[in-house]
mmCIF file of C-alpha atoms in Angstrom:
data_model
loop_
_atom_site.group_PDB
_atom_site.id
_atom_site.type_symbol
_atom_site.label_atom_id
_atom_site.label_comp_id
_atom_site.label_asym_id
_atom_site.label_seq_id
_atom_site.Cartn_x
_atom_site.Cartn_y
_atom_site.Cartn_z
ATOM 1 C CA UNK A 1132 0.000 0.000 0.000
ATOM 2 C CA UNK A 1133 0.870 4.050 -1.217
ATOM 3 C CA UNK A 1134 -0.142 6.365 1.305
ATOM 4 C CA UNK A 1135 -0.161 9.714 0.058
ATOM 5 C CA UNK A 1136 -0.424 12.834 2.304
ATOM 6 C CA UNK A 1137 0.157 16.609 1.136
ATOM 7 C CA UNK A 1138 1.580 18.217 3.714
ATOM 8 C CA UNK A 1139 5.274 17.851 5.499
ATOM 9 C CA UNK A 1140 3.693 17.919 8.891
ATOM 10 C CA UNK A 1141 0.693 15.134 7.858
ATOM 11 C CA UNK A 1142 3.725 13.090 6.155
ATOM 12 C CA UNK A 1143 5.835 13.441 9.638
ATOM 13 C CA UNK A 1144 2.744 11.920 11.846
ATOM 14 C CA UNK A 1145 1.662 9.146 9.715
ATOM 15 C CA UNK A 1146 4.773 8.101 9.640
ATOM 16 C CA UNK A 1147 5.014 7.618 12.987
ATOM 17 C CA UNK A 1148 1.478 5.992 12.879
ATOM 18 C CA UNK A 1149 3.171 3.755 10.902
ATOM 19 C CA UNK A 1150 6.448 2.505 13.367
ATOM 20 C CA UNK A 1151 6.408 -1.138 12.759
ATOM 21 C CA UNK A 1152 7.005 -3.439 15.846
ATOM 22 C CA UNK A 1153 10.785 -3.553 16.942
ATOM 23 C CA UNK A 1154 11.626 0.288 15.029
ATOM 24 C CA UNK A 1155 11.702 2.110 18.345
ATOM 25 C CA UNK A 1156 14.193 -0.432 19.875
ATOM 26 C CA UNK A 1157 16.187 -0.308 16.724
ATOM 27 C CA UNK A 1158 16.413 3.127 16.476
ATOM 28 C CA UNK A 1159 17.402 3.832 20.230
ATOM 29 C CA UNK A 1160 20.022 1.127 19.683
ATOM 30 C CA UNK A 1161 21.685 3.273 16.789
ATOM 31 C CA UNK A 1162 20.942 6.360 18.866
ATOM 32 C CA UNK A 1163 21.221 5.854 22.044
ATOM 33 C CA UNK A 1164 18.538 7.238 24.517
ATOM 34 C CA UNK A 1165 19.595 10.514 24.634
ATOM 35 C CA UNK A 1166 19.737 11.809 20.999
ATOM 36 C CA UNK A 1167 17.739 12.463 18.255
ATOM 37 C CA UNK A 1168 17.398 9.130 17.197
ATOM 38 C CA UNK A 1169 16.485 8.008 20.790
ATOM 39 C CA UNK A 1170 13.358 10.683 21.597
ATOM 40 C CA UNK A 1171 12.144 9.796 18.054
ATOM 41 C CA UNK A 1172 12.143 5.567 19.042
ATOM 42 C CA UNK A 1173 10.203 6.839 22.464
ATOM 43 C CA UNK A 1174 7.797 9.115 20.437
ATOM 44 C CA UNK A 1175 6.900 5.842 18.098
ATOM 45 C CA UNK A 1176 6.515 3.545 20.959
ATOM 46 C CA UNK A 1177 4.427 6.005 22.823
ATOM 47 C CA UNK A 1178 2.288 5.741 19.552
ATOM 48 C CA UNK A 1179 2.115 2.171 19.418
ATOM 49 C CA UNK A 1180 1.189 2.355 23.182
ATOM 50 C CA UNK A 1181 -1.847 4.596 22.840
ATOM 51 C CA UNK A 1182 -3.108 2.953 19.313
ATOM 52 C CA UNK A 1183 -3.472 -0.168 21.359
ATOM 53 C CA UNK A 1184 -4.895 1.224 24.551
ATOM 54 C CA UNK A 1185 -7.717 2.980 22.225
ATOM 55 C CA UNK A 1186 -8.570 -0.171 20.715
ATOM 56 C CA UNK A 1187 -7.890 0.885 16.921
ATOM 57 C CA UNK A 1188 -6.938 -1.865 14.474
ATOM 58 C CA UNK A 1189 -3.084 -1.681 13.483
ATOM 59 C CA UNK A 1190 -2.370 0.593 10.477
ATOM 60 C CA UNK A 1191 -1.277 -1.240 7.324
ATOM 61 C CA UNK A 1192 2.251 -0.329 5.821
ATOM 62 C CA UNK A 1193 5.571 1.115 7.127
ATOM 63 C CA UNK A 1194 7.070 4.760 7.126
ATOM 64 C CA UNK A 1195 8.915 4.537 3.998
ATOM 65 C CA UNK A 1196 5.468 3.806 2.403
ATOM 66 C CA UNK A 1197 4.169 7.474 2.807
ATOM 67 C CA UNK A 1198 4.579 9.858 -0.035
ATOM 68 C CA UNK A 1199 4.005 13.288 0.007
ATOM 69 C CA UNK A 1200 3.111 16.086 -2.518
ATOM 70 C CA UNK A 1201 3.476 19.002 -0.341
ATOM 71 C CA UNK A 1202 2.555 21.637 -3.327
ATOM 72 C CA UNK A 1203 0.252 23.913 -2.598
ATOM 73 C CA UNK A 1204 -1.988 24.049 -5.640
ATOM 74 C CA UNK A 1205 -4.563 26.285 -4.093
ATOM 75 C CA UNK A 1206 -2.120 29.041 -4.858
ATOM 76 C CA UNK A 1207 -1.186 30.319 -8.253
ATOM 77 C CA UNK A 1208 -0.308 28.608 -11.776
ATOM 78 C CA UNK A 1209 -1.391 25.225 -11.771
ATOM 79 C CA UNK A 1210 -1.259 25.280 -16.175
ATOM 80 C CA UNK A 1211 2.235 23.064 -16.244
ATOM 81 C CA UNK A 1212 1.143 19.368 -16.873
ATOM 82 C CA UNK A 1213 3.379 18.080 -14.196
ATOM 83 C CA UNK A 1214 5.195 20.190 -11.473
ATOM 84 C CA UNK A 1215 7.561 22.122 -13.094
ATOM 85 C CA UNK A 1216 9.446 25.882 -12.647
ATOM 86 C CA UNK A 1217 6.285 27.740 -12.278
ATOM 87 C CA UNK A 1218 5.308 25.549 -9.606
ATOM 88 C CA UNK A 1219 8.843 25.992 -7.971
ATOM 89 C CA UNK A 1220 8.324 29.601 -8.473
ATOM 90 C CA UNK A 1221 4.891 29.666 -6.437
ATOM 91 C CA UNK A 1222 6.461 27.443 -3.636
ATOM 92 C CA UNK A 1223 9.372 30.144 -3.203
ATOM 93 C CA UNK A 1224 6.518 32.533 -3.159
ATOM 94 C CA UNK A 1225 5.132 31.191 -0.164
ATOM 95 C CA UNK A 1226 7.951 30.922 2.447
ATOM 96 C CA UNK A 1227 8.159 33.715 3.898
ATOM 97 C CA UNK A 1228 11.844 33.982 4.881
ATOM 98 C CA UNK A 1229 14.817 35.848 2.826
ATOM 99 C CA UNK A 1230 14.941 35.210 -1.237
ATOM 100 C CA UNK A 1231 17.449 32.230 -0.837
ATOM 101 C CA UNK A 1232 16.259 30.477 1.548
ATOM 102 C CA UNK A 1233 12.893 30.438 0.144
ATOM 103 C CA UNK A 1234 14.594 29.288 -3.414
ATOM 104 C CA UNK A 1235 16.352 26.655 -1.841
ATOM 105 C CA UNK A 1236 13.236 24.847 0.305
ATOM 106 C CA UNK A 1237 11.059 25.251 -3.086
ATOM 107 C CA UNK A 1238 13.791 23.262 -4.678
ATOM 108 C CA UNK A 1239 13.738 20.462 -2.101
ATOM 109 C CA UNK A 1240 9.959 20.453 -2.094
ATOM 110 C CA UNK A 1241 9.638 20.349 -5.817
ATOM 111 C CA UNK A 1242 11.945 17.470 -5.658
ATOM 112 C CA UNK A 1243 10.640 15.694 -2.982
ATOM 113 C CA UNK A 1244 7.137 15.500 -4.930
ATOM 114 C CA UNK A 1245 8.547 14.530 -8.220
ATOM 115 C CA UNK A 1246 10.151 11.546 -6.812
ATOM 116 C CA UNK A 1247 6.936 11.154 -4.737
ATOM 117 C CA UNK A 1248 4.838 10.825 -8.006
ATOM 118 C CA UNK A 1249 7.123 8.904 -9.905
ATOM 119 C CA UNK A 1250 7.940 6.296 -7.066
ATOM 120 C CA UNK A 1251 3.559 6.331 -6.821
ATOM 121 C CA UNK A 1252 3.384 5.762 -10.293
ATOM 122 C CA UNK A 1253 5.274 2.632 -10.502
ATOM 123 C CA UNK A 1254 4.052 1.089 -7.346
ATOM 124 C CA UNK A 1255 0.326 2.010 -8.640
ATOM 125 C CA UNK A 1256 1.276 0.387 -11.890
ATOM 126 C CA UNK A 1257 2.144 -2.492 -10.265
ATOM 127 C CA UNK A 1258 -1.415 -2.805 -8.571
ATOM 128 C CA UNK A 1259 -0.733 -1.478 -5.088
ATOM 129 C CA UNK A 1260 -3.272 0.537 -3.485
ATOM 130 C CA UNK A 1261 -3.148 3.789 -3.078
ATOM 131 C CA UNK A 1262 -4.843 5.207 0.192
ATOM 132 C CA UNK A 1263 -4.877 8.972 -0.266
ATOM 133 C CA UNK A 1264 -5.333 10.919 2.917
ATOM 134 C CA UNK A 1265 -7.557 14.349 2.189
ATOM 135 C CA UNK A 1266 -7.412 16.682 4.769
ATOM 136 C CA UNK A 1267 -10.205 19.826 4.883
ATOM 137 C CA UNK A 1268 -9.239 22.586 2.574
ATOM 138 C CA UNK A 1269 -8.192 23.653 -0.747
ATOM 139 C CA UNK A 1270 -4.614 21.972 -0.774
ATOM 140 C CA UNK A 1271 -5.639 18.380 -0.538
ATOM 141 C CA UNK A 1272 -8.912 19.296 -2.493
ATOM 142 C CA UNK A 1273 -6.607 20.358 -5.267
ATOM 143 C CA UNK A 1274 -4.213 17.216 -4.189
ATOM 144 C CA UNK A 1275 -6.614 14.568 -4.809
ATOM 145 C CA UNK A 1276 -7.868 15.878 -8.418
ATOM 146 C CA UNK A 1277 -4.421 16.479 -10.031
ATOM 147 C CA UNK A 1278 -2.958 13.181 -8.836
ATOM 148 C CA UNK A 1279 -6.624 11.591 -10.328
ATOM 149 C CA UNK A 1280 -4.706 13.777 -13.290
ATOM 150 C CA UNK A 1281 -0.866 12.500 -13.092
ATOM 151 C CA UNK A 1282 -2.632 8.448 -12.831
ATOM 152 C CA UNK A 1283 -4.776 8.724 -15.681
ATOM 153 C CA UNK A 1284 -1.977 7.439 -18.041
ATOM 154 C CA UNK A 1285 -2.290 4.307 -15.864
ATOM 155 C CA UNK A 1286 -5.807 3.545 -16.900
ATOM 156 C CA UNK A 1287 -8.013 4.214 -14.137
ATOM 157 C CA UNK A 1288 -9.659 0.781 -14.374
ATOM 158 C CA UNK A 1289 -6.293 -0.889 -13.350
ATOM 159 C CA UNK A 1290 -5.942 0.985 -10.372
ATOM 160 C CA UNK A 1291 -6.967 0.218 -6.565
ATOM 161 C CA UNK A 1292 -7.242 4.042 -4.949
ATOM 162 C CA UNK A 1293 -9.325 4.783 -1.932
ATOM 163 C CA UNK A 1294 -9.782 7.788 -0.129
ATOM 164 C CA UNK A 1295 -9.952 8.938 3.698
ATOM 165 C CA UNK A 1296 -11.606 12.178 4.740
ATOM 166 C CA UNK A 1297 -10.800 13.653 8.068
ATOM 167 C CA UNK A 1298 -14.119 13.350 9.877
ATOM 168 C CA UNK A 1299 -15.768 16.921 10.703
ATOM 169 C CA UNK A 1300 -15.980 16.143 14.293
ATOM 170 C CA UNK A 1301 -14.503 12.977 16.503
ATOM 171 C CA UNK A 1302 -16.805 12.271 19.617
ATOM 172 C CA UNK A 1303 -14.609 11.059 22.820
ATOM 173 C CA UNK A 1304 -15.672 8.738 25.497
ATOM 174 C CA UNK A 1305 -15.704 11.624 27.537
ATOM 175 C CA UNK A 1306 -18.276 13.630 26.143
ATOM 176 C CA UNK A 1307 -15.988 16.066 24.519
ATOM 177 C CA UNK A 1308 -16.088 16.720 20.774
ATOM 178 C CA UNK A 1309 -12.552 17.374 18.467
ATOM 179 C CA UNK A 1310 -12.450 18.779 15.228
ATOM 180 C CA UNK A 1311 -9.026 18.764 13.313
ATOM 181 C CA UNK A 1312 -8.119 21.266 10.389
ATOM 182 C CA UNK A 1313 -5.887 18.361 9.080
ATOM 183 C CA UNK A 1314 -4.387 15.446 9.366
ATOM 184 C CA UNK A 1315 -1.073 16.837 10.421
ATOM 185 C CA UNK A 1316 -3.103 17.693 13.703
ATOM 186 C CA UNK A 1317 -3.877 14.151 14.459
ATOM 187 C CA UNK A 1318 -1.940 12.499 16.985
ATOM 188 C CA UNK A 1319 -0.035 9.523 15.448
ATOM 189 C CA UNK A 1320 -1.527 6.934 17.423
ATOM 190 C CA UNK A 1321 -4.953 8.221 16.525
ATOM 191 C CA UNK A 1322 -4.576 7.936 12.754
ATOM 192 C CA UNK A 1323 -5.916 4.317 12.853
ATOM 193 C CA UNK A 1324 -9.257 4.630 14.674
ATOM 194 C CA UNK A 1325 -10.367 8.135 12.385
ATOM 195 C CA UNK A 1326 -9.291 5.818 9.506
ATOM 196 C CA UNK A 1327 -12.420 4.991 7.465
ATOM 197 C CA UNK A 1328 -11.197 4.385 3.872
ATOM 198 C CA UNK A 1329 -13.896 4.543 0.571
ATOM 199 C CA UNK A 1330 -12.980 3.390 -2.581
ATOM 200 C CA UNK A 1331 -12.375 5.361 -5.717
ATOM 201 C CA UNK A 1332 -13.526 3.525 -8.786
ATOM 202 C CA UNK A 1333 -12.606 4.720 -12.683
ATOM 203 C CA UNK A 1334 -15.633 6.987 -12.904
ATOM 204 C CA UNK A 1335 -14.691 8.658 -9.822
ATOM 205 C CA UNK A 1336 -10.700 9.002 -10.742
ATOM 206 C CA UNK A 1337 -12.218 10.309 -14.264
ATOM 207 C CA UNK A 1338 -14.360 13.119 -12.478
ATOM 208 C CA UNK A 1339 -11.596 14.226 -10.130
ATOM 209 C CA UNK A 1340 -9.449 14.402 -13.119
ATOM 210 C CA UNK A 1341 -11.714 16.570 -15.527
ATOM 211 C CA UNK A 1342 -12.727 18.831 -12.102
ATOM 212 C CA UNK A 1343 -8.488 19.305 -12.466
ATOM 213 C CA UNK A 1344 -8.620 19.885 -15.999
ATOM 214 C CA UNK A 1345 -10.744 22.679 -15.913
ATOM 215 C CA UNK A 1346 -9.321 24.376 -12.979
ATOM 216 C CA UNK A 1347 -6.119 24.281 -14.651
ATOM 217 C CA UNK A 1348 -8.000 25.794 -17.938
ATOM 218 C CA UNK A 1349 -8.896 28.513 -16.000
ATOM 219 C CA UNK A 1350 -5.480 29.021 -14.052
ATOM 220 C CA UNK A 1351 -6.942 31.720 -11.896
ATOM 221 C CA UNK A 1352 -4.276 32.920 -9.212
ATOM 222 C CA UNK A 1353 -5.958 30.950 -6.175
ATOM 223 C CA UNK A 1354 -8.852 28.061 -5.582
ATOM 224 C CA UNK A 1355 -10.385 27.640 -2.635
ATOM 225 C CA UNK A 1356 -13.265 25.505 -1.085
ATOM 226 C CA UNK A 1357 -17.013 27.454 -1.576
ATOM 227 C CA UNK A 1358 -20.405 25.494 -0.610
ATOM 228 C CA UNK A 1359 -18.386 22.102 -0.451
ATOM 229 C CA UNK A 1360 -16.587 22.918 -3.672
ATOM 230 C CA UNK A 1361 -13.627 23.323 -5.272
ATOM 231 C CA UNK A 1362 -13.695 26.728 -7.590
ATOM 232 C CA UNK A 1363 -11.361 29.415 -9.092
ATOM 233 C CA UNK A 1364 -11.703 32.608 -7.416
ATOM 234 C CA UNK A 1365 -9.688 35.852 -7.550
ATOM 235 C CA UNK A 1366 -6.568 36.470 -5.738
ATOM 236 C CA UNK A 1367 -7.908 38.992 -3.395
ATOM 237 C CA UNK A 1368 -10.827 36.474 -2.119
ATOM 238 C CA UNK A 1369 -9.411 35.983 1.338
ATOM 239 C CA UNK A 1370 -8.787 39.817 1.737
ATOM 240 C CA UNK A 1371 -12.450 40.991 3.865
ATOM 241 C CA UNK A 1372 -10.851 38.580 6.409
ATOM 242 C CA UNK A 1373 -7.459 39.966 6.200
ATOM 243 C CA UNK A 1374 -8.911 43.552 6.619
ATOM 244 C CA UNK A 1375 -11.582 42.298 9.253
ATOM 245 C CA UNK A 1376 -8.522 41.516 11.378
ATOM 246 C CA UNK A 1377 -6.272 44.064 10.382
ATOM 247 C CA UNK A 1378 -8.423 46.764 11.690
ATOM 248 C CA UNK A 1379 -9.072 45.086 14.854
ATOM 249 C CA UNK A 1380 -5.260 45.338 15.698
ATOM 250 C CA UNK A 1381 -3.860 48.764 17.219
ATOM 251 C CA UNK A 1382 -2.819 51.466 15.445
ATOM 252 C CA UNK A 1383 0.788 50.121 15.057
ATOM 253 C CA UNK A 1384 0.798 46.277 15.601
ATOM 254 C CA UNK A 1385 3.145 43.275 14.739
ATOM 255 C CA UNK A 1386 2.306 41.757 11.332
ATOM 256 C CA UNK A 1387 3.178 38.057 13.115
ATOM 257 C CA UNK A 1388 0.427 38.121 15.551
ATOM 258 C CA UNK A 1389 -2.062 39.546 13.223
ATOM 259 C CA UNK A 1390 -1.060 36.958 10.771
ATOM 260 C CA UNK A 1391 -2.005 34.306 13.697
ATOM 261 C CA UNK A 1392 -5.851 35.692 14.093
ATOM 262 C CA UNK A 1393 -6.087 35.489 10.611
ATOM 263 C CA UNK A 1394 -5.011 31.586 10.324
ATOM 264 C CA UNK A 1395 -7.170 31.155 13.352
ATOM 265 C CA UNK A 1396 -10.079 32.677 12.079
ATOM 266 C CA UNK A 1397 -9.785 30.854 8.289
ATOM 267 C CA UNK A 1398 -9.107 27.187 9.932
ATOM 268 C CA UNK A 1399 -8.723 25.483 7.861
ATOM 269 C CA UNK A 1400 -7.690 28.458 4.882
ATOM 270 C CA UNK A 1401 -4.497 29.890 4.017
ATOM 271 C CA UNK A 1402 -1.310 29.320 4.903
ATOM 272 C CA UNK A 1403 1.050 31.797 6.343
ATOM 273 C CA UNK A 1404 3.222 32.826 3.254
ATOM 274 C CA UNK A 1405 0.011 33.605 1.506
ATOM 275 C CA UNK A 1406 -1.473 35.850 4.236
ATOM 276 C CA UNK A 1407 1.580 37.832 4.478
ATOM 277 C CA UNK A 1408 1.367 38.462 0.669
ATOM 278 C CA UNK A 1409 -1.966 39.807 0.719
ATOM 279 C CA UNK A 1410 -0.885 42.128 3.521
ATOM 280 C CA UNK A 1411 2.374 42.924 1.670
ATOM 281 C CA UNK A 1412 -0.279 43.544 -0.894
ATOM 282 C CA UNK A 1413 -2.145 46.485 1.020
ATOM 283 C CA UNK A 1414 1.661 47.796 2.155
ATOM 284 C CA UNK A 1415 2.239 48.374 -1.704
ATOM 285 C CA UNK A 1416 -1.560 49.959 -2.084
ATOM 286 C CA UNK A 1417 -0.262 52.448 0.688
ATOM 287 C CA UNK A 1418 -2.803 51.119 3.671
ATOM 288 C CA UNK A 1419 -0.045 49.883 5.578
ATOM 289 C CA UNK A 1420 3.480 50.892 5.945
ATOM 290 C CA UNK A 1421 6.539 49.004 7.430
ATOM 291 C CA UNK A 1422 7.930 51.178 10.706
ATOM 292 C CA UNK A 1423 10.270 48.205 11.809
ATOM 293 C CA UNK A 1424 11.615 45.638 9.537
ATOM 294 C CA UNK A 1425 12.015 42.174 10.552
ATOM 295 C CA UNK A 1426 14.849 40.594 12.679
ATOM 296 C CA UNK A 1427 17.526 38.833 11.581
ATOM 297 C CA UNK A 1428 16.854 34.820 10.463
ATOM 298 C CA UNK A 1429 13.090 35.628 11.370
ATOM 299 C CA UNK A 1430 10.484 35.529 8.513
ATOM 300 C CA UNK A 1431 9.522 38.559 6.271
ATOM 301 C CA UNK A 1432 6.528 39.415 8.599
ATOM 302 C CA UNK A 1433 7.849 39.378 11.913
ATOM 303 C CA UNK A 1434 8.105 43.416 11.515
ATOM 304 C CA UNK A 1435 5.944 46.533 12.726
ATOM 305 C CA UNK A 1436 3.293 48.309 10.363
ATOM 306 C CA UNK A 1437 1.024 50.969 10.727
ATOM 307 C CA UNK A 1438 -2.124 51.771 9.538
ATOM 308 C CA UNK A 1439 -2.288 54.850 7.394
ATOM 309 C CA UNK A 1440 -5.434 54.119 5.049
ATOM 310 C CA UNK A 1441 -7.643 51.182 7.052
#
C-alpha cells in the first residue's frame, strides 16, 4: 500500500502511525537514549502504546510507504502538466523567509514530490493501493484531483485508490467533541481509529481528473473551497478577512500576531506565506506601511506596520 499525504507535517505523523514493531528499539540502539534518534524511538513507541490502549486496528504499511506532494496548488499557476518551474516559483513565493532560503526549500519540495509521483506511479502500476489521505481545505482538495490527473496514463480501471476524509468532528468517550483542520493535527496513534477508507472507482478518478482539468484551464491565481466545492476565485478572495482583522489590531501592531488571528479565524484556509502576501499587498496599495523591519533569520513578517489608510 501508497499512502499519500500533502503536507510535510501530515507526512511526519503518519509516519510515525506507521512505526512497525521492533523500530523504536532499533532506532534507540543506533541512537542511544539521549539523541535524536532516541526521543524519536520513544515518540513511536508512545504511539504504538496509545493505538493499542484505544482499541484501533493496526495501520497497514511502514514509514517509507508514505509519499508526500506538499505543493500547494490552491495558490497560483497550476497550467504546467506536471510540477515544473512555475510551480517551484509559487512554492518560493510562499515561504516567507529571505529570497534564498525560500529558493532553496522550493527546490527540495519540488523534488521531494517529483520523486513522490514517480515512485507512486510505478508502485500504482504495479497494482498497489493507493490510500490517499484528504485533509479539509483547498490543498488536498486540489491534491486529490491532479494526482486523479498525473494516474490517468495508468488507466483508471487498473488501479486500486481509496480515499480517507478527516471526519468533521470525533466524539470522545468523555463527552468532549474534536475537530481537526488536518491530518497533520492528528496524533499519530490516533490515525488508525479516524481511519475509514472509501474506494475510488474509474468513474470517480475520471471526475476528479476533468474537475483538475478545468481548474487548470482557468489558471486563476488561487482556488479555494465554496459550498463544499472546489472553484477558481480571484486572488484577493481571502482579503475581507485579512482587513476584518487588520483593523481590529492597534494602530501600530506586529504583522506576526495579526497573521495568527487570521489563520485562526480561516481554519482550515491559508497558509502563512500567503497571508503575508496579501498584507504585503495592502503595504504596496499604501494602507499599511513598514515602521520596523524584521529581525535577523526571522520571517519577512515578523516586523511593525502601521495603519495609514484602514
Amino acid at each position: 500500500m501508497v499512502h499519500v499525504v500533502f503536507s510535510t507535517s501530515e507526512k511526519g505523523s503518519l509516519r510515525v502511525a506507521l512505526s512497525g514493531p521492533g523500530g523504536a528499539a532499533a532506532v534507540a540502539v543506533i541512537g542511544g537514549a539521549g539523541g535524536p534518534l532516541g526521543r524519536l524511538a520513544a515518540k513511536r513507541e508512545t504511539a504504538r502504546q496509545r493505538q493499542r490502549a484505544a482499541g484501533a486496528p493496526p495501520m497497514e504499511g511502514r514509514p517509507a510507504d508514505v509519499v508526500c506532494l506538499p505543493l500547494a496548488l490552491s495558490v497560483g499557476d497550476i497550467s504546467e502538466a506536471e510540477p515544473g518551474e512555475k510551480r517551484k516559483a509559487e512554492l518560493a513565493g510562499l515561504w516567507a523567509m529571505d529570497s534564498a532560503e525560500n529558493a532553496e526549500v522550493a527546490e527540495k519540495m519540488l523534488a521531494e514530490a517529483r520523486g513522490a509521483l514517480k515512485t507512486l506511479r510505478q508502485r500504482a502500476a504495479c497494482g498497489e493501493v493507493v490510500r490517499v489521505w484528504q485533509s479539509p481545505g483547498a490543498d488536498a482538495a486540489c491534491g486529490i484531483r491532479s494526482l486523479a490527473a498525473w494516474l490517468r496514463p495508468l488507466g483508471f480501471d487498473k488501479l486500486r485508490v481509496e480515499r480517507v476524509r478527516l471526519p468533521e468532528f470525533e466524539a470522545r468517550p468523555d463527552g468532549t467533541a474534536v475537530r481537526y483542520d488536518g491530518w497533520g493535527e492528528v496524533e499519530p496513534w490516533h490515525w488508525a481509529a479516524l481511519a475509514d477508507p472509501t474506494p475510488l472507482p474509474a468513474p470517480a478518478l475520471n471526475a476528479l481528473a476533468q474537475e483538475w482539468a478545468l481548474l487548470a484551464a482557468q489558471n486563476a491565481p488561487l482556488r479555494a473551497v465554496v459550498n463544499g466545492r472546489l472553484v477558481s476565485v480571484p486572488e484577493d478572495f481571502y482579503d475581507c478577512f485579512v482587513l476584518e482583522v487588520l483593523r481590529a489590531q492597534p494602530q501600530e501592531f506586529r504583522e506576526a500576531e495579526a497573521i495568527g488571528r487570521l489563520l485562526c479565524t480561516l481554519r482550515p484556509g491559508v497558509s502563512d506565506g500567503f497571508a503575508a502576501r496579501r498584507i504585503e499587498a495592502l503595504v504596496q496599495k499604501g494602507l499599511l506601511e513598514e515602521i520596523e523591519g524584521p529581525r535577523p533569520g526571522r520571517p519577512v513578517y515578523d516586523r511593525v506596520l502601521r495603519k495609514t489608510g484602514l
